[in-house]
Amino acid sequence: MNTPAGPIGQSLPRLEAAEKASGAALYTGDMVLPGMLHGAIVQSPHAHARILGYDLSAALAVPGVRATVTGDDVDYRYMGLVVKDELAIAKGKVRYIGEPVAAVAAVDIETARRAAALIEVRYQPLPAVTAIEEAIKPEAPILHEDFAKYAKIYDAPTNRGNILAHSVATQGDPGKGFAAADVVVEATYQIAAQYHAYMEPVAALAAFDPSGKVTVWSSTQSIFRTQANLHECLGMPMTKIRCIAPRVGGGFGGKSEATVQPIAVLLARKAKAPVRVVLSRVEDMTTMRSRHPGWIRLKTGATRDGKLVARECELWFDGGAYADDSPAVMNFALFFVRGPYDIPNVHCEGYAVYTNKLRAGAFRGFGNPQMSFASECQIDELAKKLGMDPLELRRRNALPKGAKWFGGQEVKETALVEALDTIRERAGWAKPMPPASPGKKRGRGIACMAHSSAFLSTGAIIRLQNDGTIALQVGAVDIGQGSDTALAQMAASAFLLPVEQINLSTPDTDAVPYNSGTNASRVTYMVGKAVGEAAGKVRDQLLEHGAAMLAVKREEVALAEGGRVVVTGGSRRNAEVSFADIAGRSIWAVGGPITGSSGVMAQYLMDQGHTKMSGWLSFEAVGIFTFGAQVVEVEVDEVTGAVEVTRAVCVHDVGRAINPGATIGQIQGGFVQGLGYGLCEEMVWEEGRLANPSFMDYKIPSALEVPAEIECVLIEKPEPSHPFGARGVGEPPLVGAAAAIANAVADAIGKPVRQLPLTPERVLGAMLKP
Amino acid sequence: MTDTRFHAPERLDEAIGLLTADDEARPLAGGQTLVAMLNAELLRPRAIVSLHRIAALKGVERRAGGSLWIGAMTTHSALAASAELRGAHRLLAEAAARIGHEAIRNRGTIGGAVAHADPSADYPAALVALDAEIEIEGPRGKRSLPAHQFFRGFLTTALEPGELVTGVVLLPGPAKAATRFEKLARVEGDFATASVAVVLGLDAGRVTSARLTLGGCGSVPIQSIEAEQIIAGHTLSDAVLKKAGELLAAAADPIDDVRGTAAYRRAIIPGLVARAVRSALAKGAA
Ligand SMILES: Cc1cc2nc3c(=O)[nH]c(=O)nc-3n(C[C@H](O)[C@H](O)[C@H](O)COP(=O)(O)OP(=O)(O)OC[C@H]3O[C@@H](n4cnc5c(N)ncnc54)[C@H](O)[C@@H]3O)c2cc1C
């Protein structure tokens, strides 16, 4: 299909902007069903303990309590994407402080909470491990005794205690590479746990119908993953599980897998009434997920003239008590071990480890922000040692078009060099910075980033409605990032219609085709691709009907704006028929309803000849690379070490900006979340207990912490494999932000700070270090 | 449903009566701390006694002798914008302006903040530096205490059961004064990692008196008479400021928490103190 005109490229307001701005939008926590009960959870006070039994009598005696649920109500049925190691609710053992061990459904939330507090769980405490170093000791207590028996989709280590994944990859000959290096830098980078901090804490509402089918509305990034998890952990067939996503208030990766849906379903089944479970912020922070903390040891060698020749990496991720996406996140981090650079000789090893803490999982960037922090900081350290301009060193090593990615996939398009040339101009890289404020030191830093857009599979169904408008059915959940609007714009453009004439379905497993999830910067790319394919099939039928109705040849008609098929030449030139008339013909007379469907799969072959890999998940369903660069200016307080970002310039290749306003919104939002990761966000555990489980103690940046303008430059080099030329933009703006800030701080104070976040204390510590 | 009762008396004695009769009743001022604690289920009072309708707790009044009375229900934003806060009293306006965010300042009150006595909060250090008096009324009548005697420890004050903070009295400060409230926080709107409140009395360009107080560096506001003495009457060289800062750092008793370690707080106190004094002087007398 040619790139069509229409609403693509326009900064249309979000389809749901008015309802969200006015507060009318319905989130799961706003939903009420007749007879609905409220669920509250009981959380484990132990980091690691055997559950000996429950005393539910006091809770059940509270007037208004309708049901309780514990591990006794479930079988050992495990769920999970990569490793099936989680139950619907703790059974037999608890593995972190905060883990749900029981739940109560009652007529209101206060009663449910009060009853929950009366549930007594008898525990036999077990020794716990709350850090990677403790977890890997030979005598360490084992979190998952049955790890070997769990179902997995990768080659997991056996008999390695709490190590749940170990991956190795080698490209070229690292030994030779380092031998050829004139300069080598090596350092260890510490990375912290970041909380997803979505505005809407997780929530689920479950209601059974008389046939025994349950409908689950929840705040999720994937109705299909929700359905799969419920199927796995409750043993119900998918025919009996319907999952719907109403409006969702953010996810950032934290709502990709199961949250409180299993508990809501268990309570609803036992209480024989609909049950809504909405976690408080503290409960959300203590039971859900974080970005992976850990450390990365990185070593890079270059020749005197600045050619990167070798890299070695050892990465350790603390996965917490359950695997969730850990092996995949760890592998994805290694997938970016070279960053966007052409490093011919690489050896890397990665580990993911169980500890008695909150599980770590998917989080905007999926391991790449951690790796990019280490890699981009190290590039700057190398530039300093080489006496080279850090931007020039990056430019010289940019992976060229047609080269192979780590793992062996071909990079078909890249705009990294353009991004660097653009940012050099825009950020005034070669010019001196404005002078520092009194008592401050000023610095400037750069980071590049690469990320992928294609991931797994999806589908779309497009139907011509009787009035000539279009029904678009996709499984993607708009979690606030604006994909509904972007998908509607793409569909509208395919039919030369205004977006108002596109009816986008609500994500509902009973009604829409499969989509893996709203994650991995993939919806605009993957689902957009499916929309393009399905639209093409409907367009073909429109043209066929139109030609028949206008009595001309198929080649003589074309779509025209406003829902028409028009004759483009010959004696009947300009004769036309409306989509509505075509719909009428199709449903009442000839051919049957006009429907187009598509199913697409991301497939990019790896090459073991290029990169030898072991212990990895397959990444053949990951691809389509995107590039960008960011420059940041900071001021560092000489007394306190506090860092203020005074300027940020972000240049990203987005393929084609379907909605430039929304695209810039993603870039600015991603940068700000990266700024939080870089400067102030850190979940801190003290002996397994989260010490800062609220926004009082865990701080995310606000408008007052970000520069007045986050300058964004879009490079639009259309993606050839996408019907509308788009690439993903959800994650790339976060991926390098912390590194750009760290490099600016290093420039200001003359020393690197290799630990995230760069708190005033850590920066001052580096400044005072002799 | 909750079974907490809610009262909104119009008279102060009624409020005190309600609070005295039920030791599980809690006064409600701006609610910026209390409601957060209720939401977090840290408290489950049997009754809430709102102070909102009590006229005796409202207003800012100049009193005989030049002191300023500030009603307990005066909001942070009212104080931040108050034209009554002049001279040394500007310090309180500066501290008020740094509390939380606009929305919090619009509801939070000085009485609530003082009664809560969070050592990282902004008023305690400022009030101690201003030698303010805390006005109290309870079942046994009225009394008042100097701020440094009112704050007793972490979330602990001299208030007895049934007693309310009714107001804060600022005594007249030096005729010419320079002030500065210096605050380090992780992000805007957070409580202080550390703060310094400074009031300098000035005469013909010389510093004649000095009050320096640290917030967030101990369970109560930290003072050092020695530090104040070496600042008053001396030429303010870097060495003098450093010495004063070191004395305050030695007097401090900070803890390790999510905002920073005790060692970090001790390390930055001298620099913060020097900066606070220098910026007070740079602003000049008000
Ligand atoms: C997000 C956030 C950020 C904040 N940041 C800061 C900050 O940076 N700096 C800072 O100093 N503070 C900060 N605060 C706290 C804020 O200043 C509160 O307003 C203040 O601590 C309490 O005042 P209030 O009027 O809201 O009192 P309430 O919350 O109503 O009451 C607080 C406590 O005092 C009691 N009480 C109230 N009034 C009286 C009275 N007259 N006599 C006796 N007892 C009384 C109540 O029973 C309760 O125990 C912040 C609060 C929030 C929510």
Short mmCIF file of N, CA and C in Angstrom, two decimals, chain A residues 108 110-111 113-114 439 637 639-640 642 680 691-692 696-697 699 704-705 760-761 764, chain B residues 1-3 41 44 101 184 186-188 190-191 258-261 264 268 271-272 275:
data_model
loop_
_atom_site.label_atom_id
_atom_site.label_comp_id
_atom_site.label_asym_id
_atom_site.label_seq_id
_atom_site.Cartn_x
_atom_site.Cartn_y
_atom_site.Cartn_z
N ASP A 108 -18.15 -3.48 51.90
CA ASP A 108 -17.45 -2.24 51.56
C ASP A 108 -15.97 -2.41 51.88
N GLU A 110 -13.90 -0.66 53.74
CA GLU A 110 -13.47 -0.52 55.14
C GLU A 110 -13.66 -1.86 55.88
N THR A 111 -14.81 -2.46 55.67
CA THR A 111 -15.07 -3.76 56.32
C THR A 111 -14.07 -4.80 55.83
N ARG A 113 -11.09 -4.34 54.71
CA ARG A 113 -9.75 -4.08 55.26
C ARG A 113 -9.69 -4.48 56.73
N ARG A 114 -10.77 -4.15 57.46
CA ARG A 114 -10.77 -4.47 58.88
C ARG A 114 -10.73 -5.99 59.06
N GLY A 439 27.95 29.19 42.93
CA GLY A 439 27.86 28.00 43.79
C GLY A 439 27.55 26.72 43.03
N ASP A 637 25.26 21.46 42.40
CA ASP A 637 25.48 22.32 43.57
C ASP A 637 26.78 21.92 44.26
N VAL A 639 27.86 22.67 47.15
CA VAL A 639 27.74 22.37 48.58
C VAL A 639 27.05 21.04 48.81
N THR A 640 25.97 20.81 48.07
CA THR A 640 25.13 19.64 48.38
C THR A 640 25.29 18.49 47.39
N ALA A 642 23.58 18.40 44.71
CA ALA A 642 22.28 18.28 44.02
C ALA A 642 22.42 18.66 42.55
N CYS A 680 16.58 10.63 41.11
CA CYS A 680 15.97 10.53 42.44
C CYS A 680 15.17 9.26 42.72
N ALA A 691 11.54 0.30 52.30
CA ALA A 691 11.61 1.41 53.27
C ALA A 691 10.85 2.65 52.80
N ASN A 692 10.53 2.70 51.52
CA ASN A 692 9.88 3.92 51.02
C ASN A 692 8.67 3.61 50.13
N MET A 696 5.38 9.80 49.52
CA MET A 696 5.99 10.68 50.52
C MET A 696 7.49 10.39 50.58
N ASP A 697 7.81 9.12 50.49
CA ASP A 697 9.21 8.74 50.69
C ASP A 697 9.91 8.36 49.39
N LYS A 699 10.35 9.45 45.65
CA LYS A 699 10.07 10.69 44.94
C LYS A 699 10.25 10.55 43.43
N LEU A 704 8.45 20.72 38.30
CA LEU A 704 9.45 21.65 38.83
C LEU A 704 10.87 21.10 38.73
N GLU A 705 11.01 19.83 38.43
CA GLU A 705 12.36 19.24 38.33
C GLU A 705 12.86 19.16 36.90
N PRO A 760 22.10 13.59 45.46
CA PRO A 760 23.08 14.60 45.89
C PRO A 760 24.22 13.95 46.66
N GLU A 761 23.86 13.00 47.50
CA GLU A 761 24.87 12.35 48.35
C GLU A 761 25.93 11.63 47.51
N LEU A 764 28.03 14.28 45.61
CA LEU A 764 28.97 14.95 46.52
C LEU A 764 30.10 14.00 46.90
N MET B 1 -18.02 0.76 56.34
CA MET B 1 -18.18 2.16 56.76
C MET B 1 -17.29 2.42 57.97
N THR B 2 -16.85 3.68 58.12
CA THR B 2 -16.07 3.99 59.31
C THR B 2 -17.03 4.39 60.42
N ASP B 3 -16.56 4.23 61.65
CA ASP B 3 -17.42 4.63 62.77
C ASP B 3 -16.83 5.85 63.48
N GLU B 41 -3.99 4.43 57.17
CA GLU B 41 -4.45 3.63 58.31
C GLU B 41 -3.44 3.60 59.44
N ARG B 44 -6.69 5.63 63.65
CA ARG B 44 -8.10 5.36 63.52
C ARG B 44 -8.80 6.04 64.70
N HIS B 101 3.73 21.67 48.16
CA HIS B 101 3.28 22.30 46.92
C HIS B 101 2.15 23.26 47.21
N LEU B 184 17.38 22.10 51.52
CA LEU B 184 17.72 21.09 50.52
C LEU B 184 16.67 19.99 50.58
N ARG B 186 14.94 16.54 48.14
CA ARG B 186 15.23 15.67 46.99
C ARG B 186 14.54 16.19 45.74
N VAL B 187 13.30 16.63 45.90
CA VAL B 187 12.58 17.28 44.79
C VAL B 187 11.80 18.41 45.43
N GLU B 188 11.31 19.34 44.61
CA GLU B 188 10.44 20.39 45.12
C GLU B 188 9.25 19.73 45.79
N ASP B 190 9.19 18.20 48.64
CA ASP B 190 9.53 17.18 49.64
C ASP B 190 9.91 17.88 50.94
N PHE B 191 9.85 17.12 52.02
CA PHE B 191 10.38 17.62 53.28
C PHE B 191 11.89 17.82 53.13
N VAL B 258 15.56 7.74 54.18
CA VAL B 258 15.53 7.69 52.71
C VAL B 258 15.96 9.00 52.07
N ARG B 259 15.99 10.08 52.84
CA ARG B 259 16.41 11.35 52.26
C ARG B 259 17.93 11.52 52.25
N GLY B 260 18.62 10.76 53.07
CA GLY B 260 20.08 10.87 53.10
C GLY B 260 20.62 10.27 54.38
N THR B 261 21.91 10.03 54.38
CA THR B 261 22.51 9.46 55.60
C THR B 261 22.85 10.58 56.57
N TYR B 264 26.05 12.26 55.49
CA TYR B 264 25.87 13.26 54.42
C TYR B 264 25.36 14.57 55.00
N ILE B 268 27.21 18.32 54.78
CA ILE B 268 26.77 19.51 54.04
C ILE B 268 26.38 20.68 54.94
N GLY B 271 28.56 23.96 54.69
CA GLY B 271 28.35 24.66 53.43
C GLY B 271 26.98 25.33 53.36
N LEU B 272 25.96 24.62 53.86
CA LEU B 272 24.60 25.18 53.84
C LEU B 272 24.51 26.40 54.74
N ARG B 275 26.26 29.32 53.14
CA ARG B 275 25.45 29.83 52.04
C ARG B 275 24.24 30.61 52.58
#
